[in-house]
Amino acid sequence: MPSRSNAPLKTILLLDAATCLLMGVLLAAAPGLVSSITALPETLLFYAGALLIPIGLFMAAIALWWLGSAGAVWLIIVGNIGWVIASLTLLAIVAPNKPGVAFVLAQALVVAVLAWFEYRALRAIYPVHA
């Protein structure tokens, strides 16, 4: 492991894990409530939530035990980018109401920002050499 501190990356990954787990629990436990507010399909919300829980646990495990694995962190970054793309694609496929559009865009923005900060923190540990 390079000598630079990995504390910023660990903090960002733990924040990502926490937001992922919180959203996962919300969507898996109350898809009907979220659907009634957003007009997003209840089944989609449930399965998205169910998917987010193990992803959040994986992120936490990487942050706490395997932070030295740049490949695992890259997997999280790429996964976050995929989530943002899927979220934006979702808006073209389903017809949420205005709060639903705001919900999808807000969570996509948060995920994109987390991916950006994860990338920057990873690059601080493993700088790219020309």
Short mmCIF file of N, CA and C in Angstrom, two decimals:
data_model
loop_
_atom_site.label_atom_id
_atom_site.label_comp_id
_atom_site.label_asym_id
_atom_site.label_seq_id
_atom_site.Cartn_x
_atom_site.Cartn_y
_atom_site.Cartn_z
N MET A 1 0.85 -1.19 0.00
CA MET A 1 0.00 0.00 0.00
C MET A 1 0.88 1.23 0.00
N PRO A 2 0.63 2.21 -0.86
CA PRO A 2 1.42 3.43 -0.87
C PRO A 2 1.35 4.14 0.48
N SER A 3 2.29 5.05 0.69
CA SER A 3 2.40 5.69 1.99
C SER A 3 1.36 6.78 2.23
N ARG A 4 0.67 7.22 1.23
CA ARG A 4 -0.34 8.27 1.42
C ARG A 4 -1.51 7.73 2.23
N SER A 5 -2.16 8.63 2.97
CA SER A 5 -3.26 8.23 3.83
C SER A 5 -4.48 7.82 3.01
N ASN A 6 -5.12 6.75 3.46
CA ASN A 6 -6.34 6.33 2.80
C ASN A 6 -7.58 6.74 3.61
N ALA A 7 -7.39 7.58 4.65
CA ALA A 7 -8.50 8.02 5.49
C ALA A 7 -9.59 8.74 4.71
N PRO A 8 -9.27 9.65 3.78
CA PRO A 8 -10.35 10.29 3.03
C PRO A 8 -11.17 9.29 2.20
N LEU A 9 -10.50 8.34 1.58
CA LEU A 9 -11.21 7.33 0.79
C LEU A 9 -12.09 6.47 1.69
N LYS A 10 -11.58 6.08 2.83
CA LYS A 10 -12.35 5.28 3.77
C LYS A 10 -13.61 6.03 4.20
N THR A 11 -13.48 7.31 4.50
CA THR A 11 -14.62 8.12 4.92
C THR A 11 -15.66 8.22 3.82
N ILE A 12 -15.22 8.45 2.60
CA ILE A 12 -16.15 8.57 1.47
C ILE A 12 -16.86 7.24 1.22
N LEU A 13 -16.11 6.14 1.27
CA LEU A 13 -16.73 4.82 1.07
C LEU A 13 -17.74 4.51 2.16
N LEU A 14 -17.43 4.87 3.40
CA LEU A 14 -18.38 4.64 4.49
C LEU A 14 -19.63 5.50 4.33
N LEU A 15 -19.46 6.72 3.85
CA LEU A 15 -20.62 7.58 3.57
C LEU A 15 -21.45 6.99 2.44
N ASP A 16 -20.79 6.51 1.40
CA ASP A 16 -21.47 5.87 0.28
C ASP A 16 -22.23 4.64 0.77
N ALA A 17 -21.58 3.84 1.59
CA ALA A 17 -22.22 2.63 2.13
C ALA A 17 -23.44 3.00 2.96
N ALA A 18 -23.31 4.02 3.80
CA ALA A 18 -24.43 4.42 4.66
C ALA A 18 -25.62 4.92 3.83
N THR A 19 -25.35 5.75 2.82
CA THR A 19 -26.46 6.25 2.00
C THR A 19 -27.09 5.11 1.21
N CYS A 20 -26.28 4.19 0.76
CA CYS A 20 -26.77 3.03 0.02
C CYS A 20 -27.66 2.17 0.91
N LEU A 21 -27.20 1.91 2.11
CA LEU A 21 -27.97 1.08 3.04
C LEU A 21 -29.27 1.77 3.47
N LEU A 22 -29.20 3.06 3.75
CA LEU A 22 -30.41 3.79 4.14
C LEU A 22 -31.44 3.80 3.02
N MET A 23 -30.99 4.07 1.81
CA MET A 23 -31.91 4.07 0.67
C MET A 23 -32.44 2.66 0.43
N GLY A 24 -31.58 1.67 0.55
CA GLY A 24 -32.00 0.29 0.36
C GLY A 24 -33.08 -0.12 1.34
N VAL A 25 -32.88 0.21 2.61
CA VAL A 25 -33.87 -0.14 3.62
C VAL A 25 -35.18 0.61 3.36
N LEU A 26 -35.10 1.89 3.04
CA LEU A 26 -36.31 2.67 2.75
C LEU A 26 -37.09 2.07 1.60
N LEU A 27 -36.39 1.79 0.50
CA LEU A 27 -37.08 1.28 -0.69
C LEU A 27 -37.60 -0.13 -0.49
N ALA A 28 -36.84 -0.98 0.19
CA ALA A 28 -37.28 -2.36 0.40
C ALA A 28 -38.40 -2.45 1.44
N ALA A 29 -38.36 -1.57 2.43
CA ALA A 29 -39.36 -1.64 3.51
C ALA A 29 -40.64 -0.87 3.20
N ALA A 30 -40.53 0.18 2.40
CA ALA A 30 -41.70 1.03 2.15
C ALA A 30 -41.85 1.40 0.68
N PRO A 31 -41.81 0.43 -0.22
CA PRO A 31 -41.91 0.78 -1.64
C PRO A 31 -43.26 1.41 -1.98
N GLY A 32 -44.32 1.01 -1.29
CA GLY A 32 -45.64 1.57 -1.55
C GLY A 32 -45.70 3.05 -1.20
N LEU A 33 -45.11 3.41 -0.08
CA LEU A 33 -45.08 4.81 0.33
C LEU A 33 -44.29 5.65 -0.66
N VAL A 34 -43.11 5.18 -1.02
CA VAL A 34 -42.28 5.93 -1.97
C VAL A 34 -42.98 6.01 -3.32
N SER A 35 -43.61 4.93 -3.75
CA SER A 35 -44.34 4.92 -5.01
C SER A 35 -45.49 5.91 -5.00
N SER A 36 -46.19 6.01 -3.87
CA SER A 36 -47.32 6.93 -3.79
C SER A 36 -46.88 8.39 -3.89
N ILE A 37 -45.64 8.67 -3.50
CA ILE A 37 -45.11 10.04 -3.56
C ILE A 37 -44.50 10.33 -4.92
N THR A 38 -43.84 9.33 -5.52
CA THR A 38 -43.04 9.55 -6.72
C THR A 38 -43.67 9.07 -8.03
N ALA A 39 -44.70 8.23 -7.92
CA ALA A 39 -45.31 7.57 -9.09
C ALA A 39 -44.33 6.65 -9.81
N LEU A 40 -43.29 6.21 -9.10
CA LEU A 40 -42.38 5.20 -9.64
C LEU A 40 -42.97 3.83 -9.33
N PRO A 41 -42.73 2.84 -10.18
CA PRO A 41 -43.31 1.52 -9.95
C PRO A 41 -42.86 0.91 -8.62
N GLU A 42 -43.84 0.44 -7.85
CA GLU A 42 -43.57 -0.12 -6.53
C GLU A 42 -42.62 -1.32 -6.60
N THR A 43 -42.82 -2.19 -7.56
CA THR A 43 -41.96 -3.37 -7.70
C THR A 43 -40.52 -2.97 -7.99
N LEU A 44 -40.35 -1.99 -8.86
CA LEU A 44 -39.01 -1.48 -9.18
C LEU A 44 -38.34 -0.93 -7.92
N LEU A 45 -39.07 -0.17 -7.15
CA LEU A 45 -38.51 0.40 -5.94
C LEU A 45 -38.10 -0.68 -4.95
N PHE A 46 -38.95 -1.71 -4.79
CA PHE A 46 -38.62 -2.79 -3.87
C PHE A 46 -37.33 -3.49 -4.29
N TYR A 47 -37.24 -3.87 -5.56
CA TYR A 47 -36.06 -4.60 -6.01
C TYR A 47 -34.81 -3.73 -6.02
N ALA A 48 -34.96 -2.46 -6.30
CA ALA A 48 -33.82 -1.55 -6.21
C ALA A 48 -33.32 -1.49 -4.77
N GLY A 49 -34.26 -1.40 -3.84
CA GLY A 49 -33.88 -1.39 -2.42
C GLY A 49 -33.21 -2.68 -2.00
N ALA A 50 -33.77 -3.80 -2.44
CA ALA A 50 -33.18 -5.10 -2.10
C ALA A 50 -31.77 -5.24 -2.68
N LEU A 51 -31.54 -4.65 -3.83
CA LEU A 51 -30.21 -4.68 -4.45
C LEU A 51 -29.23 -3.78 -3.71
N LEU A 52 -29.71 -2.65 -3.21
CA LEU A 52 -28.82 -1.69 -2.55
C LEU A 52 -28.26 -2.20 -1.23
N ILE A 53 -28.99 -3.07 -0.54
CA ILE A 53 -28.53 -3.53 0.77
C ILE A 53 -27.22 -4.31 0.68
N PRO A 54 -27.11 -5.35 -0.15
CA PRO A 54 -25.81 -6.03 -0.24
C PRO A 54 -24.72 -5.16 -0.85
N ILE A 55 -25.10 -4.25 -1.74
CA ILE A 55 -24.10 -3.34 -2.31
C ILE A 55 -23.53 -2.45 -1.22
N GLY A 56 -24.41 -1.92 -0.37
CA GLY A 56 -23.95 -1.09 0.75
C GLY A 56 -23.06 -1.86 1.71
N LEU A 57 -23.41 -3.11 1.97
CA LEU A 57 -22.58 -3.94 2.84
C LEU A 57 -21.21 -4.20 2.21
N PHE A 58 -21.19 -4.41 0.89
CA PHE A 58 -19.92 -4.59 0.17
C PHE A 58 -19.06 -3.34 0.29
N MET A 59 -19.67 -2.17 0.10
CA MET A 59 -18.93 -0.91 0.22
C MET A 59 -18.34 -0.76 1.62
N ALA A 60 -19.14 -1.07 2.63
CA ALA A 60 -18.66 -0.97 4.01
C ALA A 60 -17.50 -1.94 4.25
N ALA A 61 -17.61 -3.15 3.73
CA ALA A 61 -16.54 -4.13 3.89
C ALA A 61 -15.25 -3.65 3.23
N ILE A 62 -15.37 -3.08 2.06
CA ILE A 62 -14.18 -2.55 1.39
C ILE A 62 -13.56 -1.44 2.23
N ALA A 63 -14.40 -0.54 2.73
CA ALA A 63 -13.89 0.59 3.52
C ALA A 63 -13.22 0.12 4.81
N LEU A 64 -13.79 -0.89 5.43
CA LEU A 64 -13.29 -1.31 6.75
C LEU A 64 -12.18 -2.34 6.70
N TRP A 65 -12.18 -3.22 5.69
CA TRP A 65 -11.24 -4.33 5.73
C TRP A 65 -10.34 -4.47 4.51
N TRP A 66 -10.79 -4.05 3.34
CA TRP A 66 -10.01 -4.28 2.13
C TRP A 66 -9.72 -3.00 1.37
N LEU A 67 -9.47 -1.92 2.08
CA LEU A 67 -9.26 -0.63 1.43
C LEU A 67 -8.03 -0.64 0.52
N GLY A 68 -7.09 -1.53 0.77
CA GLY A 68 -5.89 -1.61 -0.05
C GLY A 68 -6.15 -2.15 -1.45
N SER A 69 -7.35 -2.61 -1.73
CA SER A 69 -7.68 -3.16 -3.04
C SER A 69 -8.22 -2.07 -3.95
N ALA A 70 -7.33 -1.53 -4.79
CA ALA A 70 -7.77 -0.50 -5.73
C ALA A 70 -8.82 -1.05 -6.68
N GLY A 71 -8.71 -2.32 -7.04
CA GLY A 71 -9.69 -2.93 -7.94
C GLY A 71 -11.09 -2.92 -7.35
N ALA A 72 -11.20 -3.20 -6.05
CA ALA A 72 -12.52 -3.19 -5.41
C ALA A 72 -13.09 -1.78 -5.38
N VAL A 73 -12.24 -0.80 -5.14
CA VAL A 73 -12.71 0.59 -5.13
C VAL A 73 -13.14 1.00 -6.55
N TRP A 74 -12.38 0.57 -7.54
CA TRP A 74 -12.78 0.85 -8.93
C TRP A 74 -14.13 0.22 -9.24
N LEU A 75 -14.36 -0.99 -8.74
CA LEU A 75 -15.65 -1.65 -8.94
C LEU A 75 -16.79 -0.80 -8.36
N ILE A 76 -16.57 -0.22 -7.20
CA ILE A 76 -17.57 0.66 -6.59
C ILE A 76 -17.79 1.90 -7.45
N ILE A 77 -16.72 2.50 -7.91
CA ILE A 77 -16.83 3.71 -8.74
C ILE A 77 -17.59 3.40 -10.03
N VAL A 78 -17.22 2.34 -10.70
CA VAL A 78 -17.90 1.95 -11.95
C VAL A 78 -19.36 1.60 -11.67
N GLY A 79 -19.60 0.90 -10.56
CA GLY A 79 -20.98 0.59 -10.19
C GLY A 79 -21.80 1.84 -9.94
N ASN A 80 -21.20 2.83 -9.30
CA ASN A 80 -21.90 4.09 -9.08
C ASN A 80 -22.22 4.79 -10.40
N ILE A 81 -21.27 4.78 -11.32
CA ILE A 81 -21.52 5.39 -12.63
C ILE A 81 -22.65 4.64 -13.34
N GLY A 82 -22.65 3.32 -13.25
CA GLY A 82 -23.72 2.53 -13.83
C GLY A 82 -25.07 2.87 -13.21
N TRP A 83 -25.09 3.09 -11.90
CA TRP A 83 -26.34 3.46 -11.21
C TRP A 83 -26.86 4.80 -11.72
N VAL A 84 -25.96 5.75 -11.92
CA VAL A 84 -26.37 7.06 -12.43
C VAL A 84 -26.95 6.92 -13.83
N ILE A 85 -26.29 6.16 -14.68
CA ILE A 85 -26.79 5.95 -16.05
C ILE A 85 -28.15 5.26 -16.02
N ALA A 86 -28.28 4.23 -15.18
CA ALA A 86 -29.55 3.52 -15.07
C ALA A 86 -30.65 4.45 -14.55
N SER A 87 -30.31 5.31 -13.61
CA SER A 87 -31.30 6.24 -13.06
C SER A 87 -31.80 7.21 -14.13
N LEU A 88 -30.88 7.73 -14.93
CA LEU A 88 -31.27 8.66 -15.98
C LEU A 88 -32.06 7.94 -17.08
N THR A 89 -31.68 6.71 -17.36
CA THR A 89 -32.41 5.91 -18.34
C THR A 89 -33.82 5.62 -17.85
N LEU A 90 -33.94 5.39 -16.56
CA LEU A 90 -35.25 5.12 -15.96
C LEU A 90 -36.25 6.24 -16.27
N LEU A 91 -35.77 7.46 -16.25
CA LEU A 91 -36.66 8.60 -16.52
C LEU A 91 -37.20 8.58 -17.95
N ALA A 92 -36.49 7.92 -18.84
CA ALA A 92 -36.96 7.81 -20.23
C ALA A 92 -37.91 6.63 -20.41
N ILE A 93 -37.92 5.72 -19.43
CA ILE A 93 -38.71 4.50 -19.55
C ILE A 93 -40.03 4.58 -18.80
N VAL A 94 -39.99 5.14 -17.60
CA VAL A 94 -41.20 5.25 -16.78
C VAL A 94 -41.65 6.71 -16.75
N ALA A 95 -42.83 6.93 -16.23
CA ALA A 95 -43.39 8.28 -16.19
C ALA A 95 -43.64 8.71 -14.75
N PRO A 96 -42.58 9.04 -14.01
CA PRO A 96 -42.81 9.51 -12.65
C PRO A 96 -43.41 10.92 -12.67
N ASN A 97 -43.98 11.30 -11.54
CA ASN A 97 -44.48 12.66 -11.41
C ASN A 97 -43.30 13.59 -11.10
N LYS A 98 -43.57 14.86 -10.88
CA LYS A 98 -42.48 15.81 -10.62
C LYS A 98 -41.66 15.44 -9.38
N PRO A 99 -42.31 15.06 -8.27
CA PRO A 99 -41.48 14.60 -7.14
C PRO A 99 -40.65 13.36 -7.48
N GLY A 100 -41.19 12.50 -8.33
CA GLY A 100 -40.45 11.31 -8.74
C GLY A 100 -39.23 11.67 -9.57
N VAL A 101 -39.40 12.61 -10.48
CA VAL A 101 -38.26 13.07 -11.28
C VAL A 101 -37.21 13.69 -10.36
N ALA A 102 -37.65 14.52 -9.43
CA ALA A 102 -36.72 15.15 -8.49
C ALA A 102 -36.00 14.10 -7.64
N PHE A 103 -36.74 13.08 -7.20
CA PHE A 103 -36.17 12.00 -6.40
C PHE A 103 -35.09 11.26 -7.18
N VAL A 104 -35.39 10.88 -8.41
CA VAL A 104 -34.43 10.14 -9.23
C VAL A 104 -33.20 11.01 -9.53
N LEU A 105 -33.42 12.27 -9.90
CA LEU A 105 -32.30 13.15 -10.21
C LEU A 105 -31.45 13.45 -8.98
N ALA A 106 -32.09 13.65 -7.83
CA ALA A 106 -31.34 13.95 -6.61
C ALA A 106 -30.46 12.77 -6.20
N GLN A 107 -31.03 11.57 -6.21
CA GLN A 107 -30.21 10.43 -5.80
C GLN A 107 -29.11 10.15 -6.83
N ALA A 108 -29.39 10.37 -8.11
CA ALA A 108 -28.36 10.19 -9.14
C ALA A 108 -27.23 11.20 -8.95
N LEU A 109 -27.58 12.42 -8.60
CA LEU A 109 -26.57 13.45 -8.35
C LEU A 109 -25.70 13.08 -7.15
N VAL A 110 -26.33 12.63 -6.08
CA VAL A 110 -25.56 12.22 -4.89
C VAL A 110 -24.61 11.08 -5.24
N VAL A 111 -25.08 10.10 -5.97
CA VAL A 111 -24.24 8.96 -6.35
C VAL A 111 -23.10 9.41 -7.26
N ALA A 112 -23.39 10.32 -8.20
CA ALA A 112 -22.34 10.83 -9.09
C ALA A 112 -21.28 11.59 -8.30
N VAL A 113 -21.69 12.39 -7.35
CA VAL A 113 -20.74 13.15 -6.53
C VAL A 113 -19.89 12.19 -5.69
N LEU A 114 -20.52 11.18 -5.11
CA LEU A 114 -19.76 10.20 -4.34
C LEU A 114 -18.74 9.48 -5.23
N ALA A 115 -19.14 9.10 -6.43
CA ALA A 115 -18.21 8.45 -7.36
C ALA A 115 -17.03 9.36 -7.68
N TRP A 116 -17.32 10.64 -7.89
CA TRP A 116 -16.26 11.60 -8.19
C TRP A 116 -15.29 11.71 -7.01
N PHE A 117 -15.81 11.84 -5.80
CA PHE A 117 -14.94 11.94 -4.63
C PHE A 117 -14.16 10.65 -4.39
N GLU A 118 -14.78 9.51 -4.65
CA GLU A 118 -14.06 8.24 -4.53
C GLU A 118 -12.92 8.18 -5.53
N TYR A 119 -13.18 8.61 -6.75
CA TYR A 119 -12.14 8.62 -7.78
C TYR A 119 -10.98 9.53 -7.36
N ARG A 120 -11.31 10.73 -6.90
CA ARG A 120 -10.27 11.68 -6.50
C ARG A 120 -9.45 11.14 -5.32
N ALA A 121 -10.12 10.54 -4.35
CA ALA A 121 -9.41 10.00 -3.19
C ALA A 121 -8.54 8.80 -3.60
N LEU A 122 -9.03 7.98 -4.50
CA LEU A 122 -8.24 6.85 -4.98
C LEU A 122 -7.01 7.35 -5.74
N ARG A 123 -7.19 8.36 -6.56
CA ARG A 123 -6.06 8.93 -7.32
C ARG A 123 -5.04 9.58 -6.38
N ALA A 124 -5.47 10.08 -5.24
CA ALA A 124 -4.52 10.66 -4.27
C ALA A 124 -3.63 9.57 -3.68
N ILE A 125 -4.18 8.37 -3.57
CA ILE A 125 -3.40 7.24 -3.04
C ILE A 125 -2.54 6.61 -4.13
N TYR A 126 -3.14 6.45 -5.31
CA TYR A 126 -2.48 5.83 -6.45
C TYR A 126 -2.43 6.82 -7.60
N PRO A 127 -1.50 7.77 -7.57
CA PRO A 127 -1.47 8.78 -8.65
C PRO A 127 -1.13 8.13 -10.00
N VAL A 128 -1.69 8.74 -11.03
CA VAL A 128 -1.41 8.28 -12.39
C VAL A 128 -0.10 8.93 -12.82
N HIS A 129 0.82 8.09 -13.27
CA HIS A 129 2.11 8.59 -13.74
C HIS A 129 2.15 8.54 -15.25
N ALA A 130 2.57 9.63 -15.85
CA ALA A 130 2.64 9.71 -17.31
C ALA A 130 3.84 8.97 -17.84
#
